[in-house]
Amino acid sequence: QKEVEQDPGPLSVPEGAIVSLNCTYSNSAFQYFMWYRQYSRKGPELLMYTYSSGNKEDGRFTAQVDKSSKYISLFIRDSQPSDSATYLCAMSSNSGGSNYKLTFGKGTLLTVNP
Amino acid sequence: DSGVTQTPKHLITATGQRVTLRCSPRSGDLSVYWYQQSLDQGLQFLIQYYNGEERAKGNILERFSAQQFPDLHSELNLSSLELGDSALYFCASSLTASPSNEQFFGPGTRLTVL
């Protein structure tokens, strides 16, 4: 079993739709949870960051972490064509050494159609 | 623009050759990370340096090595190249080595091994 599982999609939605992206993980030591957005031929950029469990909202984006289920989600409201990108979940622990490394999901390719 | 620069943007070489990828972190960032992104494996952490010292190691092959110089720029050396080494190589930087610090990714170097 991979440490982080993410449905690769692709996911295609109409403009204005609510998008739900998800990852599951197996390492209970993970404490830091992130969502990165990667446009084609570009480097990933941090979209949302959450420490431990709970919800975080930033504009049209909401990140949720459920540590009991080892499940994280990213919701995009009122999706726009400019949201079309690959979304990568990432996580790390804080137990030091190599555990500081980010472990990424494989990414979900999202297309928002005008 | 993340402030992280990587050179070259593209590199085409033959099997058995050796190449060097270069990364300049954002001004003020002390930690540098190297990642490999391929279609089948996704984004994989290779190695981290903090203020010139190796801090964490991921799935880095013995044919690969890296270093961080006193001016904080970093180089990733790939030797005895194989077809399977063809991938996007990203460098990221952060203020410190803590997982709570955001990692800023560069634009990547696309390596093609023929």
mmCIF file of C-alpha atoms in Angstrom:
data_model
loop_
_atom_site.group_PDB
_atom_site.id
_atom_site.type_symbol
_atom_site.label_atom_id
_atom_site.label_comp_id
_atom_site.label_asym_id
_atom_site.label_seq_id
_atom_site.Cartn_x
_atom_site.Cartn_y
_atom_site.Cartn_z
ATOM 1 C CA GLN A 1 0.000 0.000 0.000
ATOM 2 C CA LYS A 2 1.376 3.413 -0.967
ATOM 3 C CA GLU A 3 1.703 5.941 1.855
ATOM 4 C CA VAL A 4 -0.520 8.445 0.031
ATOM 5 C CA GLU A 5 -3.257 7.497 -2.420
ATOM 6 C CA GLN A 6 -4.908 9.997 -4.732
ATOM 7 C CA ASP A 7 -7.357 9.345 -7.554
ATOM 8 C CA PRO A 8 -5.562 10.554 -10.689
ATOM 9 C CA GLY A 9 -8.790 11.432 -12.487
ATOM 10 C CA PRO A 10 -8.983 13.053 -14.911
ATOM 11 C CA LEU A 11 -11.858 15.119 -13.594
ATOM 12 C CA SER A 12 -13.853 17.346 -15.950
ATOM 13 C CA VAL A 13 -16.498 19.739 -14.610
ATOM 14 C CA PRO A 14 -18.500 22.697 -15.952
ATOM 15 C CA GLU A 15 -17.656 26.216 -14.831
ATOM 16 C CA GLY A 16 -19.328 27.053 -11.527
ATOM 17 C CA ALA A 17 -19.361 23.466 -10.245
ATOM 18 C CA ILE A 18 -18.178 22.430 -6.794
ATOM 19 C CA VAL A 19 -15.113 20.230 -7.054
ATOM 20 C CA SER A 20 -14.082 17.678 -4.445
ATOM 21 C CA LEU A 21 -10.566 16.252 -4.441
ATOM 22 C CA ASN A 22 -9.432 13.623 -1.964
ATOM 23 C CA CYS A 23 -6.442 11.732 -0.644
ATOM 24 C CA THR A 24 -6.077 8.889 1.798
ATOM 25 C CA TYR A 25 -2.927 8.027 3.675
ATOM 26 C CA SER A 26 -1.575 5.228 5.810
ATOM 27 C CA ASN A 27 1.102 6.900 7.980
ATOM 28 C CA SER A 28 -0.501 7.994 11.241
ATOM 29 C CA ALA A 29 2.551 10.173 12.010
ATOM 30 C CA PHE A 30 1.596 12.686 9.321
ATOM 31 C CA GLN A 31 0.735 16.018 10.931
ATOM 32 C CA TYR A 32 1.153 18.570 8.142
ATOM 33 C CA PHE A 33 -1.222 18.424 5.193
ATOM 34 C CA MET A 34 -0.943 20.473 2.041
ATOM 35 C CA TRP A 35 -2.548 20.908 -1.328
ATOM 36 C CA TYR A 36 -0.425 22.041 -4.237
ATOM 37 C CA ARG A 37 -1.618 23.205 -7.634
ATOM 38 C CA GLN A 38 0.530 22.512 -10.674
ATOM 39 C CA TYR A 39 -0.165 24.092 -14.023
ATOM 40 C CA SER A 40 1.150 22.371 -17.123
ATOM 41 C CA ARG A 41 4.922 22.763 -17.509
ATOM 42 C CA LYS A 42 5.220 24.648 -14.200
ATOM 43 C CA GLY A 43 6.385 23.841 -10.691
ATOM 44 C CA PRO A 44 3.855 23.063 -7.939
ATOM 45 C CA GLU A 45 2.607 26.010 -5.890
ATOM 46 C CA LEU A 46 1.168 25.770 -2.397
ATOM 47 C CA LEU A 47 -2.579 26.287 -2.289
ATOM 48 C CA MET A 48 -3.637 25.257 1.206
ATOM 49 C CA TYR A 49 -1.818 24.212 4.369
ATOM 50 C CA THR A 50 -3.342 22.565 7.429
ATOM 51 C CA TYR A 51 -1.733 21.380 10.617
ATOM 52 C CA SER A 52 -3.363 18.332 12.228
ATOM 53 C CA SER A 53 -7.133 17.884 11.937
ATOM 54 C CA GLY A 54 -9.802 20.396 11.041
ATOM 55 C CA ASN A 55 -10.975 22.686 8.295
ATOM 56 C CA LYS A 56 -9.374 25.682 6.660
ATOM 57 C CA GLU A 57 -11.018 28.069 4.245
ATOM 58 C CA ASP A 58 -9.376 30.512 1.858
ATOM 59 C CA GLY A 59 -11.683 32.194 -0.615
ATOM 60 C CA ARG A 60 -13.214 29.543 -2.861
ATOM 61 C CA PHE A 61 -10.996 26.810 -1.421
ATOM 62 C CA THR A 62 -11.653 24.686 1.675
ATOM 63 C CA ALA A 63 -9.278 22.040 2.994
ATOM 64 C CA GLN A 64 -10.456 19.354 5.409
ATOM 65 C CA VAL A 65 -8.398 16.871 7.372
ATOM 66 C CA ASP A 66 -9.884 13.862 9.151
ATOM 67 C CA LYS A 67 -7.008 12.165 10.932
ATOM 68 C CA SER A 68 -9.239 9.467 12.418
ATOM 69 C CA SER A 69 -10.091 8.295 8.900
ATOM 70 C CA LYS A 70 -6.690 9.255 7.419
ATOM 71 C CA TYR A 71 -8.522 11.243 4.762
ATOM 72 C CA ILE A 72 -8.024 14.750 3.444
ATOM 73 C CA SER A 73 -10.128 16.759 1.035
ATOM 74 C CA LEU A 74 -9.961 19.931 -0.998
ATOM 75 C CA PHE A 75 -13.174 21.616 -2.097
ATOM 76 C CA ILE A 76 -13.275 24.256 -4.803
ATOM 77 C CA ARG A 77 -16.456 26.334 -4.977
ATOM 78 C CA ASP A 78 -17.612 28.195 -8.085
ATOM 79 C CA SER A 79 -14.859 26.566 -10.132
ATOM 80 C CA GLN A 80 -13.295 28.632 -12.909
ATOM 81 C CA PRO A 81 -11.481 27.639 -16.109
ATOM 82 C CA SER A 82 -8.342 29.102 -14.505
ATOM 83 C CA ASP A 83 -8.601 26.347 -11.864
ATOM 84 C CA SER A 84 -7.755 23.790 -14.555
ATOM 85 C CA ALA A 85 -4.542 22.176 -13.307
ATOM 86 C CA THR A 86 -3.179 19.124 -11.532
ATOM 87 C CA TYR A 87 -3.846 19.143 -7.794
ATOM 88 C CA LEU A 88 -1.388 17.311 -5.573
ATOM 89 C CA CYS A 89 -1.903 16.465 -1.944
ATOM 90 C CA ALA A 90 1.209 16.331 0.216
ATOM 91 C CA MET A 91 1.919 15.533 3.824
ATOM 92 C CA SER A 92 4.731 15.199 6.328
ATOM 93 C CA SER A 93 5.357 14.396 9.937
ATOM 94 C CA ASN A 94 7.294 16.398 12.492
ATOM 95 C CA SER A 95 9.231 13.560 14.048
ATOM 96 C CA GLY A 96 12.508 14.737 12.603
ATOM 97 C CA GLY A 97 15.125 13.539 10.144
ATOM 98 C CA SER A 98 13.785 12.061 6.933
ATOM 99 C CA ASN A 99 10.284 12.315 8.346
ATOM 100 C CA TYR A 100 10.376 16.002 7.441
ATOM 101 C CA LYS A 101 10.128 15.038 3.785
ATOM 102 C CA LEU A 102 6.966 15.763 1.882
ATOM 103 C CA THR A 103 5.163 12.708 0.568
ATOM 104 C CA PHE A 104 2.982 13.534 -2.412
ATOM 105 C CA GLY A 105 -0.050 11.928 -3.951
ATOM 106 C CA LYS A 106 0.198 11.323 -7.699
ATOM 107 C CA GLY A 107 -2.087 14.269 -8.442
ATOM 108 C CA THR A 108 -5.572 14.720 -9.897
ATOM 109 C CA LEU A 109 -5.899 16.420 -13.279
ATOM 110 C CA LEU A 110 -8.837 18.842 -13.189
ATOM 111 C CA THR A 111 -10.384 20.538 -16.218
ATOM 112 C CA VAL A 112 -13.048 23.221 -15.751
ATOM 113 C CA ASN A 113 -14.974 23.774 -18.946
ATOM 114 C CA PRO A 114 -16.382 27.249 -19.759
ATOM 115 C CA ASP B 1 7.342 33.428 -10.050
ATOM 116 C CA SER B 2 8.401 31.570 -6.870
ATOM 117 C CA GLY B 3 11.860 33.145 -6.686
ATOM 118 C CA VAL B 4 13.545 29.755 -7.088
ATOM 119 C CA THR B 5 15.580 29.451 -10.269
ATOM 120 C CA GLN B 6 16.700 26.288 -11.995
ATOM 121 C CA THR B 7 19.013 25.775 -14.923
ATOM 122 C CA PRO B 8 18.926 24.429 -17.513
ATOM 123 C CA LYS B 9 15.240 24.263 -18.440
ATOM 124 C CA HIS B 10 15.749 21.338 -20.775
ATOM 125 C CA LEU B 11 18.516 18.787 -21.046
ATOM 126 C CA ILE B 12 18.836 16.055 -23.637
ATOM 127 C CA THR B 13 21.604 13.540 -23.223
ATOM 128 C CA ALA B 14 22.529 9.936 -23.888
ATOM 129 C CA THR B 15 22.581 6.864 -21.676
ATOM 130 C CA GLY B 16 25.719 6.524 -19.615
ATOM 131 C CA GLN B 17 26.365 10.256 -19.496
ATOM 132 C CA ARG B 18 26.570 12.558 -16.484
ATOM 133 C CA VAL B 19 24.690 15.836 -16.021
ATOM 134 C CA THR B 20 24.497 18.576 -13.400
ATOM 135 C CA LEU B 21 21.318 20.435 -12.541
ATOM 136 C CA ARG B 22 21.567 23.754 -10.753
ATOM 137 C CA CYS B 23 19.218 25.470 -8.317
ATOM 138 C CA SER B 24 19.271 28.891 -6.679
ATOM 139 C CA PRO B 25 16.900 29.168 -3.708
ATOM 140 C CA ARG B 26 14.771 32.181 -2.829
ATOM 141 C CA SER B 27 16.650 34.958 -1.140
ATOM 142 C CA GLY B 28 16.889 34.161 2.578
ATOM 143 C CA ASP B 29 15.912 30.507 2.311
ATOM 144 C CA LEU B 30 18.402 28.125 3.892
ATOM 145 C CA SER B 31 16.869 24.794 2.953
ATOM 146 C CA VAL B 32 16.883 23.243 -0.513
ATOM 147 C CA TYR B 33 14.998 20.137 -1.626
ATOM 148 C CA TRP B 34 15.268 18.088 -4.799
ATOM 149 C CA TYR B 35 12.346 16.155 -6.296
ATOM 150 C CA GLN B 36 11.885 13.925 -9.298
ATOM 151 C CA GLN B 37 8.537 13.887 -11.121
ATOM 152 C CA SER B 38 7.658 11.131 -13.570
ATOM 153 C CA LEU B 39 4.333 9.966 -14.960
ATOM 154 C CA ASP B 40 4.409 6.593 -13.234
ATOM 155 C CA GLN B 41 5.928 7.575 -9.853
ATOM 156 C CA GLY B 42 4.578 11.085 -9.393
ATOM 157 C CA LEU B 43 6.555 13.638 -7.400
ATOM 158 C CA GLN B 44 9.208 11.910 -5.302
ATOM 159 C CA PHE B 45 11.465 13.502 -2.723
ATOM 160 C CA LEU B 46 15.150 12.896 -3.389
ATOM 161 C CA ILE B 47 17.222 14.850 -0.878
ATOM 162 C CA GLN B 48 17.241 17.917 1.369
ATOM 163 C CA TYR B 49 20.037 20.263 2.373
ATOM 164 C CA TYR B 50 19.951 22.836 5.100
ATOM 165 C CA ASN B 51 22.607 25.532 5.294
ATOM 166 C CA GLY B 52 25.130 23.358 3.476
ATOM 167 C CA GLU B 53 24.470 20.128 5.345
ATOM 168 C CA GLU B 54 22.510 17.112 4.177
ATOM 169 C CA ARG B 55 19.340 16.947 6.303
ATOM 170 C CA ALA B 56 17.140 14.232 4.850
ATOM 171 C CA LYS B 57 17.329 11.607 2.172
ATOM 172 C CA GLY B 58 14.517 10.057 0.190
ATOM 173 C CA ASN B 59 14.478 7.690 -2.748
ATOM 174 C CA ILE B 60 17.727 8.910 -4.225
ATOM 175 C CA LEU B 61 19.738 6.464 -6.289
ATOM 176 C CA GLU B 62 23.430 5.924 -5.556
ATOM 177 C CA ARG B 63 24.178 7.239 -9.064
ATOM 178 C CA PHE B 64 22.741 10.588 -7.960
ATOM 179 C CA SER B 65 24.409 13.027 -5.607
ATOM 180 C CA ALA B 66 23.813 16.582 -4.507
ATOM 181 C CA GLN B 67 25.450 19.357 -2.576
ATOM 182 C CA GLN B 68 24.672 22.812 -1.281
ATOM 183 C CA PHE B 69 27.365 25.436 -1.555
ATOM 184 C CA PRO B 70 28.269 28.268 0.866
ATOM 185 C CA ASP B 71 26.223 30.731 -1.229
ATOM 186 C CA LEU B 72 23.295 28.287 -0.701
ATOM 187 C CA HIS B 73 22.838 27.327 -4.308
ATOM 188 C CA SER B 74 22.588 23.594 -4.890
ATOM 189 C CA GLU B 75 23.546 21.148 -7.586
ATOM 190 C CA LEU B 76 22.143 17.715 -8.338
ATOM 191 C CA ASN B 77 24.529 15.409 -10.174
ATOM 192 C CA LEU B 78 23.136 12.477 -12.114
ATOM 193 C CA SER B 79 25.608 9.948 -13.493
ATOM 194 C CA SER B 80 25.536 6.743 -15.543
ATOM 195 C CA LEU B 81 22.207 7.931 -16.858
ATOM 196 C CA GLU B 82 19.557 5.415 -17.853
ATOM 197 C CA LEU B 83 16.429 5.813 -19.967
ATOM 198 C CA GLY B 84 14.340 5.608 -16.804
ATOM 199 C CA ASP B 85 15.996 8.732 -15.405
ATOM 200 C CA SER B 86 14.070 10.831 -17.919
ATOM 201 C CA ALA B 87 11.829 13.027 -15.784
ATOM 202 C CA LEU B 88 11.189 16.509 -14.504
ATOM 203 C CA TYR B 89 13.529 17.484 -11.698
ATOM 204 C CA PHE B 90 12.318 20.165 -9.320
ATOM 205 C CA CYS B 91 14.177 22.111 -6.725
ATOM 206 C CA ALA B 92 12.303 23.728 -3.855
ATOM 207 C CA SER B 93 13.448 25.990 -1.051
ATOM 208 C CA SER B 94 12.145 26.981 2.351
ATOM 209 C CA LEU B 95 13.202 29.336 5.117
ATOM 210 C CA THR B 96 14.272 26.589 7.533
ATOM 211 C CA ALA B 97 14.214 22.782 7.630
ATOM 212 C CA SER B 98 10.934 22.677 9.522
ATOM 213 C CA PRO B 99 7.988 20.942 7.804
ATOM 214 C CA SER B 100 5.821 23.875 8.884
ATOM 215 C CA ASN B 101 7.652 26.132 6.415
ATOM 216 C CA GLU B 102 6.208 26.437 2.933
ATOM 217 C CA GLN B 103 8.331 24.964 0.180
ATOM 218 C CA PHE B 104 8.588 27.117 -2.933
ATOM 219 C CA PHE B 105 9.186 25.187 -6.127
ATOM 220 C CA GLY B 106 11.265 26.208 -9.090
ATOM 221 C CA PRO B 107 10.145 25.771 -12.707
ATOM 222 C CA GLY B 108 11.972 22.456 -13.068
ATOM 223 C CA THR B 109 14.525 20.930 -15.414
ATOM 224 C CA ARG B 110 13.195 18.491 -17.986
ATOM 225 C CA LEU B 111 15.745 15.725 -18.518
ATOM 226 C CA THR B 112 15.489 13.464 -21.533
ATOM 227 C CA VAL B 113 17.842 10.495 -21.744
ATOM 228 C CA LEU B 114 18.057 8.936 -25.203
#
